[in-house]
Short mmCIF file of C-alpha atoms in Angstrom, two decimals:
data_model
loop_
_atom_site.label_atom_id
_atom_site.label_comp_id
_atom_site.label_asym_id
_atom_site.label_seq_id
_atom_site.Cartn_x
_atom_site.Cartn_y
_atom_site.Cartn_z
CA UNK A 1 -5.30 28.97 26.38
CA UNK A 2 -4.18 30.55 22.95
CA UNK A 3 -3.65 27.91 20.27
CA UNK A 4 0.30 28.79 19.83
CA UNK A 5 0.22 27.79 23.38
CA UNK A 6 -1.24 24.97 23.24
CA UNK A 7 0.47 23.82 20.17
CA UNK A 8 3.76 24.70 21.94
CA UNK A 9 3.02 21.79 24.89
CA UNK A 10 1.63 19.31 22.58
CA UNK A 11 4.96 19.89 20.43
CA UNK A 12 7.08 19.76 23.52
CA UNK A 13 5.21 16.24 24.77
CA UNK A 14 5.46 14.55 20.91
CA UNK A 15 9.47 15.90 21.70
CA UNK A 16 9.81 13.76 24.07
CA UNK A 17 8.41 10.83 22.05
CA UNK A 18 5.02 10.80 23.11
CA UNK A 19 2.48 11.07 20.46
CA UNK A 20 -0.85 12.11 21.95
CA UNK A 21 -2.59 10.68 19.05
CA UNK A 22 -1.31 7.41 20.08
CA UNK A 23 -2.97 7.15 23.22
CA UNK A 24 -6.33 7.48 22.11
CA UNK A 25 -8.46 6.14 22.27
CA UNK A 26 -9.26 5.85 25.94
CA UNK A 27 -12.71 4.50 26.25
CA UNK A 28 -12.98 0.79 27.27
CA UNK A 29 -13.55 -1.58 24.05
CA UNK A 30 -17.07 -2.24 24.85
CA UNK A 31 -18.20 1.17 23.70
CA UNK A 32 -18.75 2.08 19.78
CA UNK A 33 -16.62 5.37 19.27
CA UNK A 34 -14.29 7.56 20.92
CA UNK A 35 -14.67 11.07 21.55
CA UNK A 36 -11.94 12.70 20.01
CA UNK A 37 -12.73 15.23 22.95
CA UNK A 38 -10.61 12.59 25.03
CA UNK A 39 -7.18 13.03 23.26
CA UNK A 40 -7.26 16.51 23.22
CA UNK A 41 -5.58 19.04 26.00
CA UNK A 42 -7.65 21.17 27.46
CA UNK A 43 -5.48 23.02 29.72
CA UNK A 44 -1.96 22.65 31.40
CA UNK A 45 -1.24 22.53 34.85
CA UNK A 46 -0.03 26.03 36.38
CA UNK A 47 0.75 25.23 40.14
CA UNK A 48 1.29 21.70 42.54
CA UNK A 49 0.84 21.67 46.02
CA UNK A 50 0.25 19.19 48.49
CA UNK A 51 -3.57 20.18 49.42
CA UNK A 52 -4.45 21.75 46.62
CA UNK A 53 -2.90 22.84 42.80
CA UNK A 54 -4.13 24.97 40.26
CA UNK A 55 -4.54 24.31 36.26
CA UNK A 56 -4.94 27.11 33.38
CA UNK A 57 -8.14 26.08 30.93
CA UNK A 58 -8.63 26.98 27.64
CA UNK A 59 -12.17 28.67 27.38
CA UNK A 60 -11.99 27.14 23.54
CA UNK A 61 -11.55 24.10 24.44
CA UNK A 62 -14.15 24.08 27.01
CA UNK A 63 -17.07 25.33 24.84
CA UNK A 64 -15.84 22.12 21.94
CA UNK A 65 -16.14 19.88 24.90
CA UNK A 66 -19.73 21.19 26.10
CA UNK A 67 -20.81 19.70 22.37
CA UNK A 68 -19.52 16.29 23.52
CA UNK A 69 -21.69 13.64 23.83
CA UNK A 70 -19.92 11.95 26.92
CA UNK A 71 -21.92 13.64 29.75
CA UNK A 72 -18.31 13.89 31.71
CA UNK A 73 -16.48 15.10 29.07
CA UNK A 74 -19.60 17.85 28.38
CA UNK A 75 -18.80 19.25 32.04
CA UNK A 76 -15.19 19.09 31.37
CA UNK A 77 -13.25 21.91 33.14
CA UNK A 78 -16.47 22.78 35.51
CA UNK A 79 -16.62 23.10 39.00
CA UNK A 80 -17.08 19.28 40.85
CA UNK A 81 -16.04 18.00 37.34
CA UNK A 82 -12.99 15.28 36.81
CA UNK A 83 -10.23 16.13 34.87
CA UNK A 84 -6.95 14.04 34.30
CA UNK A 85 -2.99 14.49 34.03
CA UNK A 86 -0.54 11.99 33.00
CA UNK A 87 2.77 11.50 35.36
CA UNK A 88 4.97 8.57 33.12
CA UNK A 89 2.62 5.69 32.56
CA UNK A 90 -0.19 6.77 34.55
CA UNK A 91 -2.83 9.15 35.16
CA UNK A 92 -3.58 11.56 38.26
CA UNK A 93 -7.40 12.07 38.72
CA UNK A 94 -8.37 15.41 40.10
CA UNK A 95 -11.95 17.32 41.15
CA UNK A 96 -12.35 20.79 39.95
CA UNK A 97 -13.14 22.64 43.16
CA UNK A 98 -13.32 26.06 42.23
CA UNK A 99 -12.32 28.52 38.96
CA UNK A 100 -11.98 32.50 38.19
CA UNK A 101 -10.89 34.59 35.62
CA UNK A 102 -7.01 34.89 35.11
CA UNK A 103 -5.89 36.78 31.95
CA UNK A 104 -2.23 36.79 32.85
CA UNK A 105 -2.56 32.41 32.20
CA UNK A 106 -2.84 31.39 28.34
CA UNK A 107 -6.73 30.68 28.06
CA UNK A 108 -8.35 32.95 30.93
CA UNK A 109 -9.29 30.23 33.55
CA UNK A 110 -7.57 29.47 36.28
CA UNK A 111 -8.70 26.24 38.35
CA UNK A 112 -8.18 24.81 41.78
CA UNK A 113 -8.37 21.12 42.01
CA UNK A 114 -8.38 18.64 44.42
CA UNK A 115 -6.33 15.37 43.74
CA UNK A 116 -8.60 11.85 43.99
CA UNK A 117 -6.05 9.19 43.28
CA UNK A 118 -3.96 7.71 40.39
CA UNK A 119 -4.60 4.88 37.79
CA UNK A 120 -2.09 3.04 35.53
CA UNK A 121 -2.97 3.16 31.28
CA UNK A 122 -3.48 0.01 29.40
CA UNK A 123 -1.54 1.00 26.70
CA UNK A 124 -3.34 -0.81 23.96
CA UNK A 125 -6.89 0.64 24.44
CA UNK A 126 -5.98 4.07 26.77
CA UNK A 127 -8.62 2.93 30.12
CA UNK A 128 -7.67 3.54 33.37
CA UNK A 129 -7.39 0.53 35.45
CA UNK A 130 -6.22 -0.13 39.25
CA UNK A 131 -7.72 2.98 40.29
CA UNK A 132 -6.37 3.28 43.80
CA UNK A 133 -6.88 6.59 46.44
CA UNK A 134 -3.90 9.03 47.48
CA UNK A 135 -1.01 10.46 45.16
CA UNK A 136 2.54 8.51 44.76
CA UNK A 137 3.55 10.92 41.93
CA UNK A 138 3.15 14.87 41.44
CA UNK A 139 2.58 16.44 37.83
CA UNK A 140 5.08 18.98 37.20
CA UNK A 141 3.53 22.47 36.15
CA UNK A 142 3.29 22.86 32.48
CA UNK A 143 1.82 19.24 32.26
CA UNK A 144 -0.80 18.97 30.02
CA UNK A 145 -4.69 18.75 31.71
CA UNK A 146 -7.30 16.40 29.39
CA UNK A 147 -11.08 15.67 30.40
CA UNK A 148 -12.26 12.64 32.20
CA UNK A 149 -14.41 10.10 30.22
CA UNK A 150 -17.49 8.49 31.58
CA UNK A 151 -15.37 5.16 31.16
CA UNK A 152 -12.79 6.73 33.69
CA UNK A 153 -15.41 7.71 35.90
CA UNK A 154 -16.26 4.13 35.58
CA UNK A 155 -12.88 2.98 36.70
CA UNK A 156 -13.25 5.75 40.02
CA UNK A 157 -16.29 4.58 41.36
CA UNK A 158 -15.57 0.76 41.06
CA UNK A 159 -15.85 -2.04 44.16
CA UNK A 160 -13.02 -3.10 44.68
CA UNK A 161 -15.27 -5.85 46.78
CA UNK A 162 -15.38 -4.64 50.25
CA UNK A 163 -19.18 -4.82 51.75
CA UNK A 164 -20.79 -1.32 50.26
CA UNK A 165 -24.12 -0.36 49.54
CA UNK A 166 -25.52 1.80 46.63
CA UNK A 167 -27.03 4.99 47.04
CA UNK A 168 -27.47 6.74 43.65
CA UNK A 169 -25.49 7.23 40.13
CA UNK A 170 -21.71 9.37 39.91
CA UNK A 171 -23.09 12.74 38.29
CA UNK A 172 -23.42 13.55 35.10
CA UNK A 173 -23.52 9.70 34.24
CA UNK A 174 -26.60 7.58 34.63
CA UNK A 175 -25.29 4.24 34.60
CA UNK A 176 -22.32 4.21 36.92
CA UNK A 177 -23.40 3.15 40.86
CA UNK A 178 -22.05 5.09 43.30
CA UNK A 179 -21.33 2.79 46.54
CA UNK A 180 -20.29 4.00 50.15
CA UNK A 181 -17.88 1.29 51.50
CA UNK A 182 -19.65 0.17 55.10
CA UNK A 183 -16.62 -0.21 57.12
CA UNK A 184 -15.08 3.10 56.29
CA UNK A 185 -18.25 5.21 56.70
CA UNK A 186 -18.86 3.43 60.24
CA UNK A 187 -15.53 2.97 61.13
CA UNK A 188 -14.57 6.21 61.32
CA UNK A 189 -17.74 7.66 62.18
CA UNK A 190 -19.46 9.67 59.42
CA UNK A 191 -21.38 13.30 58.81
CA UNK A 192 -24.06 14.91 56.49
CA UNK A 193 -23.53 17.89 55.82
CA UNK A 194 -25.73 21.03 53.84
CA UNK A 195 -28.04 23.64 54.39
CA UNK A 196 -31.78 23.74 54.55
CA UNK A 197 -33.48 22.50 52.12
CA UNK A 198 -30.47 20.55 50.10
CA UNK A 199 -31.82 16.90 51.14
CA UNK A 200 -30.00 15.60 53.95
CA UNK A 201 -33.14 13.98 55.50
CA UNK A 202 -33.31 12.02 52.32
CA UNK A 203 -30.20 11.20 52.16
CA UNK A 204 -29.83 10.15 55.97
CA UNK A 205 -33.20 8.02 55.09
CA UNK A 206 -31.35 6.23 52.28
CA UNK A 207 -28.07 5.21 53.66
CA UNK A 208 -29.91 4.19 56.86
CA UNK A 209 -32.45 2.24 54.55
CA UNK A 210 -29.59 0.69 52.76
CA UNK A 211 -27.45 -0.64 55.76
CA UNK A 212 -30.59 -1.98 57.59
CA UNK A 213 -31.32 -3.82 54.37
CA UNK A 214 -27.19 -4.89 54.52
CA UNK A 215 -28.09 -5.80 57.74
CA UNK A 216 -31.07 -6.77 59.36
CA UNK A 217 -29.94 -7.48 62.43
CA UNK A 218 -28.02 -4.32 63.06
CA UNK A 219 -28.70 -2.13 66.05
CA UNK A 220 -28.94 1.47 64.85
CA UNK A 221 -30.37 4.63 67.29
CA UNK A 222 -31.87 7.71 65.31
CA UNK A 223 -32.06 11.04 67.90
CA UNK A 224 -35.18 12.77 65.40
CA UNK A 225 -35.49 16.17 66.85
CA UNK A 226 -38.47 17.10 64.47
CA UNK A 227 -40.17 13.49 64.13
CA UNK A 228 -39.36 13.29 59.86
CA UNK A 229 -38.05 9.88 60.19
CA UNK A 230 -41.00 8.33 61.46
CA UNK A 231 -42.96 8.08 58.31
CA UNK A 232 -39.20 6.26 56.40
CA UNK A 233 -39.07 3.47 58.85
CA UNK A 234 -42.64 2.18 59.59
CA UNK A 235 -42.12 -1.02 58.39
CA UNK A 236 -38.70 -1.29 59.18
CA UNK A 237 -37.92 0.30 62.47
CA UNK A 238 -39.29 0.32 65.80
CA UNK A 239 -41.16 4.17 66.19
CA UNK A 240 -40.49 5.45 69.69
CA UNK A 241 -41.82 9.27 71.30
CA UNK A 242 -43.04 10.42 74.33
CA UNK A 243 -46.12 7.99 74.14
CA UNK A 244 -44.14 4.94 74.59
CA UNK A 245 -40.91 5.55 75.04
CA UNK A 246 -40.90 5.05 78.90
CA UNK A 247 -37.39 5.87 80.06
CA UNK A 248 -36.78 5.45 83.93
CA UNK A 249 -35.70 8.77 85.12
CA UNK A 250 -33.07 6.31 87.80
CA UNK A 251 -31.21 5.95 84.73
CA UNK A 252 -29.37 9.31 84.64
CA UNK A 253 -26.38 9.96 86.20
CA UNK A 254 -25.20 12.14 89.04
CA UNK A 255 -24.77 14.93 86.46
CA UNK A 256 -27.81 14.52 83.91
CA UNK A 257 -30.09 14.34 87.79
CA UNK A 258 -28.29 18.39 88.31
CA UNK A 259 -29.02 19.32 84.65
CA UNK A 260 -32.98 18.46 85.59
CA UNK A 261 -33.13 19.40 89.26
CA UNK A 262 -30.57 22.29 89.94
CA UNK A 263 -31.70 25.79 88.31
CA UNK A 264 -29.06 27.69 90.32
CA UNK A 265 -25.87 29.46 89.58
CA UNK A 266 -22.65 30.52 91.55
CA UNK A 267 -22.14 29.57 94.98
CA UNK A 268 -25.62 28.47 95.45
CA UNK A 269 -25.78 25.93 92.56
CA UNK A 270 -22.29 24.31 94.12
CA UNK A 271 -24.66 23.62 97.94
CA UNK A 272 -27.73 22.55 95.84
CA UNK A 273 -25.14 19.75 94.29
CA UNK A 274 -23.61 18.81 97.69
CA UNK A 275 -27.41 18.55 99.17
CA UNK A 276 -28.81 16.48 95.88
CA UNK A 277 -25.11 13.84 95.81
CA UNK A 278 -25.71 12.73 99.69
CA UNK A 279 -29.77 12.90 99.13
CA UNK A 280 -29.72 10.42 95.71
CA UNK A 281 -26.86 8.37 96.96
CA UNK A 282 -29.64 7.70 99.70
CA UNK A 283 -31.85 7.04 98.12
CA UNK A 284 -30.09 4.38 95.55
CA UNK A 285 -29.08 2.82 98.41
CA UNK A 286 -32.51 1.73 99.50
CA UNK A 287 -32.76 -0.68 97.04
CA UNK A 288 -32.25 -4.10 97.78
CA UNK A 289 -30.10 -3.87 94.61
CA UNK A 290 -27.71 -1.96 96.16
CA UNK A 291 -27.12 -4.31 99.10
CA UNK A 292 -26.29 -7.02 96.84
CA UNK A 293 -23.90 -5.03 94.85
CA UNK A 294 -22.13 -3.52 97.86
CA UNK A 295 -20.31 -0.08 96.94
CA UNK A 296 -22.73 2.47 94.58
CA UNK A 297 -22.12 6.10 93.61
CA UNK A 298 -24.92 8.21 93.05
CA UNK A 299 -23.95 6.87 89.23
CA UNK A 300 -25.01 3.74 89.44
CA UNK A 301 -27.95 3.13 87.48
CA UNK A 302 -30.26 1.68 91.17
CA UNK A 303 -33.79 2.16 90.78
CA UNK A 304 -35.29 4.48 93.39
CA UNK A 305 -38.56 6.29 94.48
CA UNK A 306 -38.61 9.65 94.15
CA UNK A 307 -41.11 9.64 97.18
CA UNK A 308 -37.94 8.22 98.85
CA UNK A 309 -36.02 11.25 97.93
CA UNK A 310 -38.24 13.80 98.71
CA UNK A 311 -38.88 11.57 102.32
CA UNK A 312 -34.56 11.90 102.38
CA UNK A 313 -34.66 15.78 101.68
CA UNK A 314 -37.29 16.58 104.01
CA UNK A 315 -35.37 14.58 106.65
CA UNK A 316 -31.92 16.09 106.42
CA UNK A 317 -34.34 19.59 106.45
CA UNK A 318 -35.26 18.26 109.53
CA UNK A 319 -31.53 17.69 111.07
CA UNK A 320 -30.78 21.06 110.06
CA UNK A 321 -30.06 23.56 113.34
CA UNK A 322 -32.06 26.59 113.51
CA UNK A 323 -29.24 29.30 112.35
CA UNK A 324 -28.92 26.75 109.28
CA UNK A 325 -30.75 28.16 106.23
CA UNK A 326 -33.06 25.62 104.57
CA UNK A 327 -33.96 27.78 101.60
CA UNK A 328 -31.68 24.92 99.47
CA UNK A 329 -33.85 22.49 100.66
CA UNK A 330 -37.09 23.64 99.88
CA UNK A 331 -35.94 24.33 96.46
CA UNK A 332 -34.97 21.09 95.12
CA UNK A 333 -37.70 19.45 96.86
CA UNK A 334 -39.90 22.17 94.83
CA UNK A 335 -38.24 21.36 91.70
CA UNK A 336 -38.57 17.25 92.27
CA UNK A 337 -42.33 18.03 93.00
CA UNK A 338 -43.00 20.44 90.18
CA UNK A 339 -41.08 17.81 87.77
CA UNK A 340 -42.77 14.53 89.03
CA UNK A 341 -46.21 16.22 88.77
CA UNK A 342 -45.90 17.84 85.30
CA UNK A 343 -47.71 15.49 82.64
CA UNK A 344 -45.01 16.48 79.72
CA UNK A 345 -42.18 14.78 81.72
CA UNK A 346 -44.35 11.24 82.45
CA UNK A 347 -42.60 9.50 79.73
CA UNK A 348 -39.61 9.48 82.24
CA UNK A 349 -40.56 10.42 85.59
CA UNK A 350 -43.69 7.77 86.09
CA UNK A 351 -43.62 6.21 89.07
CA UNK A 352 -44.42 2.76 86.97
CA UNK A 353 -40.94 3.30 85.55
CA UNK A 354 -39.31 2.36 88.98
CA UNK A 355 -40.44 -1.56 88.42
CA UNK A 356 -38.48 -1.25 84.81
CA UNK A 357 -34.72 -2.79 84.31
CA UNK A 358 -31.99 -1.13 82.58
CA UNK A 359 -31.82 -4.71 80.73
CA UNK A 360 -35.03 -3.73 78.86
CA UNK A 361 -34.88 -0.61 78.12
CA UNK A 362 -31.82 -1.27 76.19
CA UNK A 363 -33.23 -4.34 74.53
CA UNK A 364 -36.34 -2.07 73.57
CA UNK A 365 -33.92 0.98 72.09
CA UNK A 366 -31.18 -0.73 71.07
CA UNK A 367 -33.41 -3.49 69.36
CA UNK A 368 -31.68 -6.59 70.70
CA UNK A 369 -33.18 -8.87 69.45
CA UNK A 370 -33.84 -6.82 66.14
CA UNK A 371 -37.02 -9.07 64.90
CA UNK A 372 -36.67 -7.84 61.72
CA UNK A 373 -36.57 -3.72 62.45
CA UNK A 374 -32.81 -3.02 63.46
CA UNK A 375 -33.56 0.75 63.53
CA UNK A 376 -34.91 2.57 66.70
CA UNK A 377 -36.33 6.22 65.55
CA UNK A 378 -35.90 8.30 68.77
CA UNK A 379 -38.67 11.19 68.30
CA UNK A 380 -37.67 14.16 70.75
CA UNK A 381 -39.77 16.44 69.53
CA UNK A 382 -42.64 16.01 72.06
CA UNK A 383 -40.16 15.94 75.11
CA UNK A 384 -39.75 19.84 76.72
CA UNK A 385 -36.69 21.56 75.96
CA UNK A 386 -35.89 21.72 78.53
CA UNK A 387 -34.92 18.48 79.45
CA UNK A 388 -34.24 17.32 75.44
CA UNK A 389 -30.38 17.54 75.88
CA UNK A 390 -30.77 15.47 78.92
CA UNK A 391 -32.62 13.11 77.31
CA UNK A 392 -30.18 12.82 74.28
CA UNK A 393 -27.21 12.39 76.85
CA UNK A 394 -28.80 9.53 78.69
CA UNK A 395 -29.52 7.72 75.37
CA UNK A 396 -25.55 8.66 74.28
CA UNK A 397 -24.35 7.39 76.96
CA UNK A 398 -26.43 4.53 77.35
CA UNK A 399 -24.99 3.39 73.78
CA UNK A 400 -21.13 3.78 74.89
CA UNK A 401 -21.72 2.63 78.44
CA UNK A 402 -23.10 -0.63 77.06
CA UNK A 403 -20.65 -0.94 74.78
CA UNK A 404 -18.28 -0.91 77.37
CA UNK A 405 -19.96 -3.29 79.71
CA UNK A 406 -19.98 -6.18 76.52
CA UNK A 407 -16.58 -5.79 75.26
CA UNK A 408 -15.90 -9.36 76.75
CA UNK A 409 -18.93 -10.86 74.84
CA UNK A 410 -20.25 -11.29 71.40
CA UNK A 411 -19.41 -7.82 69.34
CA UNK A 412 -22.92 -6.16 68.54
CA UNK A 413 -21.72 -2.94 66.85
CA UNK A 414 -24.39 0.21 67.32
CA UNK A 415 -24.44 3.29 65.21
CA UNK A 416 -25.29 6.26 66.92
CA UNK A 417 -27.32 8.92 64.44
CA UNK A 418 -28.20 12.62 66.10
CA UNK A 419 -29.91 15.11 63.75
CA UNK A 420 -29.46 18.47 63.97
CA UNK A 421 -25.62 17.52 66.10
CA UNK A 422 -24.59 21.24 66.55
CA UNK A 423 -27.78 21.76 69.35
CA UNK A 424 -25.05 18.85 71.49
CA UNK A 425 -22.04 18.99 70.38
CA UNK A 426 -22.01 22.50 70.17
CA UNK A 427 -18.23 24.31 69.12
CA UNK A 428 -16.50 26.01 72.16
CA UNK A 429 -17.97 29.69 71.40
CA UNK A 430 -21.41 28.04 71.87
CA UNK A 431 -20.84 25.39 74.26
CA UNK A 432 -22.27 25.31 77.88
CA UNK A 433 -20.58 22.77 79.41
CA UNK A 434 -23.66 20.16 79.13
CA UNK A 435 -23.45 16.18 79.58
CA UNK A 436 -24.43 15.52 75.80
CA UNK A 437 -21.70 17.14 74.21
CA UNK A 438 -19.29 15.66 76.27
CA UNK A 439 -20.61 11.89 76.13
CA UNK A 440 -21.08 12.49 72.04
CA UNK A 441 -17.42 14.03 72.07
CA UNK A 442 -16.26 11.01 74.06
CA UNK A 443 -18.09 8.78 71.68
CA UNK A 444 -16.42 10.05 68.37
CA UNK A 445 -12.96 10.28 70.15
CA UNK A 446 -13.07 6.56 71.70
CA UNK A 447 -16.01 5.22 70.44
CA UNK A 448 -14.54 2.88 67.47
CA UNK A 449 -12.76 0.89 70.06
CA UNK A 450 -16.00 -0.44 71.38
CA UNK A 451 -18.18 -0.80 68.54
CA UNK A 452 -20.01 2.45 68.39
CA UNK A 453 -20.29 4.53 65.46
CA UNK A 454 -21.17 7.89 65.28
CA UNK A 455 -23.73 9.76 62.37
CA UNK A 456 -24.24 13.75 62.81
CA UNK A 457 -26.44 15.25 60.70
CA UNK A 458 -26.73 18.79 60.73
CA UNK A 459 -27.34 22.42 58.58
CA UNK A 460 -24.76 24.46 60.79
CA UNK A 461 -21.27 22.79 60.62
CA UNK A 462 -19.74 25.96 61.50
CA UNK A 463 -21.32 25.78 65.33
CA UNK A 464 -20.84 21.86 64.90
CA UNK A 465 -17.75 21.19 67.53
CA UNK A 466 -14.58 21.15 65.60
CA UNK A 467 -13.03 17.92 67.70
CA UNK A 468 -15.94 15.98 67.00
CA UNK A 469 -16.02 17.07 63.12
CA UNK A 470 -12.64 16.01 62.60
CA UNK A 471 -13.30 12.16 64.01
CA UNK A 472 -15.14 12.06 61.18
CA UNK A 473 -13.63 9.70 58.30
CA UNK A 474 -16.70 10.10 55.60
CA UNK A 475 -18.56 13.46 55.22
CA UNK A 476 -20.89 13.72 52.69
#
């Protein structure tokens, strides 16, 4: 901004009555001196919009500030920097998202900016106080733009005493917490977003650190894809991977039994399902379980043998007249062999498993009791890949399902945390139609209603599914 322009809108404000000497300083009263930095313009506001406006800088002005010694005045004007207007007796905070080269504005710059919220000014020292969120009041273009203190920063990032926990310092200050309120970031289900390499395990690690410390008898389930988590939580979670994870294959449902069983496509996959539904539902029904529960689908969770399935398909082979082709037949009863035999899937299709309850399995993941370790680090990486979707999707749905069951009891909230997100909930250009992305999608669209919140971490928003992205309230 040239100097006769920005002599002509400090001129034009002290018009009006408004002396910008007089409202400096603005630095709370507990620190020694002022920048005069703070009472100085450095820019006016060009455009207002609703999601976004844009402000004219004045190069000048930004190189003076650089000198400052206020680390937030220093990065005054800069991209992810604060900057403030005034609108009558308050000031508009607003986030420098993005600048280029304009040489048709006074000064060169032109800014976007992203509005945070609005303060009121205690007239006789300048600080912000009752900083609250949102916008009541626009600026005008032509308003003048001045740098945000540290002490404003201060006044930002303040509790305002709802249950938060801390997880680092506001940049470029060193002193000022920054806090993550608890209820909003689980309320509303929450997401990490960034690309390889930027820290997002860390970061996961730390809030997830911090909220078991909050609570310690939480219930929280980590899906780790690449087993990184393990080494965060020894002392504080319960470690869980194909070596002792033990999850009864009679647990899936109807669907998640196809996704492991059924290779086919077309017509053929559509008689493999009718063949598997009446052989399962057979099965279930075997167990004395079912008998005292009357009515089962071939959902409900029954234990069974698979012995007793493969006895069930070979049978109804055996009903078959001779002009009927058994080819279906023999192939899931080659894919139920081939499964049950291969040592990789023995963390879920043991026959030991059959003598386990759904009761503690979901008092071993879900830790419930906690004892002390309220996080359950879920370490996919040794199951096959073929199956690891499956897997995921029984665990998902485990979480909601339960949730579902206890409504009429004591509340016990569970967060839900799946690295890498995009390989379930996959956006509809990538998506195959699998159980996990719909269960995960069903959890971020219903799942605050019951008490389950959702975490997705992941390094490819863009094939992230855009229904499930917006359900979340907090991304970081």
């Amino acid at each position: 901004m040239s100097e006769m322009r920005m002599q002509e809108f400090v001129a034009r404000e002290n018009a009006g009555g408004l002396q910008v000497e007089a409202r400096a300083p603005f630095a709370v009263p507990t620190e020694p001196q002022v920048s005069e930095n703070a009472a100085k313009p450095i820019g006016y506001v060009v455009e207002i919009a609703g999601s976004s406006s844009a402000i004219a800088l004045d190069l000048t002005r930004l190189e003076e500030c650089a000198e400052d010694g206020d680390p937030s005045i220093a990065l005054s004007g800069k991209v992810g920097s604060q900057i403030k207007i005034r609108v009558g007796n308050a000031w508009l905070l607003a986030s420098v998202r993005t600048q280029r080269q304009d040489t048709s504005v006074g000064g060169g710059i032109v800014a976007q900016i992203d509005f945070l919220g609005e303060g009121e000014e205690e007239r006789l020292t300048g600080r912000i106080y009752g900083f609250r969120r949102g916008v009541t009041r626009f600026p005008v273009p032509g308003a003048l733009v001045y740098p945000a203190t540290s002490s404003d920063l201060r006044q930002i990032y303040a509790s305002d005493g709802r249950t938060n926990i801390s997880v680092g310092t506001v940049f470029p200050t060193r002193d000022i917490r920054a806090g993550i309120y608890v209820d909003a970031l689980l309320g509303k289900h929450f997401a990490l977003l960034g690309s390889t390499g930027t820290g997002k395990s860390t970061a996961a690690a730390l809030i997830l650190h911090r909220i078991c410390e909050m609570a310690p008898s939480g219930h929280i389930v980590m899906i780790d894809p690449h087993g990184e988590y393990s080494s965060a939580f020894k002392t504080t979670g319960q470690l869980l991977d194909v070596s002792n994870l033990q999850m009864p294959y009679w647990l899936m449902n109807f669907e998640e039994h196809c996704e492991v069983f059924i290779t086919t496509k077309g017509a053929d996959r559509q008689l493999d399902l009718d063949i598997l539904g009446k052989c399962l539902l057979a099965a279930r029904s075997k167990n004395r379980l079912a008998e005292q529960i009357g009515k089962i689908t071939v959902d409900s969770p029954i234990p069974y043998l698979l012995s007793d399935l493969l006895i069930i398909l070979q049978n109804e082979m055996g009903r078959l007249d001779k002009g009927t082709n058994s080819i279906p037949y023999m192939r899931l009863k080659t894919k139920i062999e081939e499964v049950r035999g291969d040592p990789r899937y023995q963390f879920m299709f043991s026959g030991m498993l059959v003598g386990d309850t759904m009761a503690e399995f979901i008092s071993k993941v879900f830790r419930m009791p906690s004892n002390g370790k309220p996080i359950s680090i879920i370490d996919v990486s040794g199951v096959p890949s073929e199956i690891t979707a499956t897997v995921v999707a029984v665990l998902s749905r485990l979480v909601f399902d339960y949730a579902i069951w206890s409504r009429d009891e004591e509340t016990r909230p569970v967060l839900l945390v799946c690295e890498e997100a995009h390989r379930y909930v996959p956006n509809e250009k990538n998506s195959d139609g699998s159980s996990v992305g719909r269960i995960l999608s069903r959890i971020a669209k219903e799942g605050r209603k019951y008490g389950v919140s959702l975490g997705l971490i992941t390094q490819r928003p863009s094939d992230l599914a855009e229904s499930v992205l917006s359900q979340c309230g907090t991304i970081i």
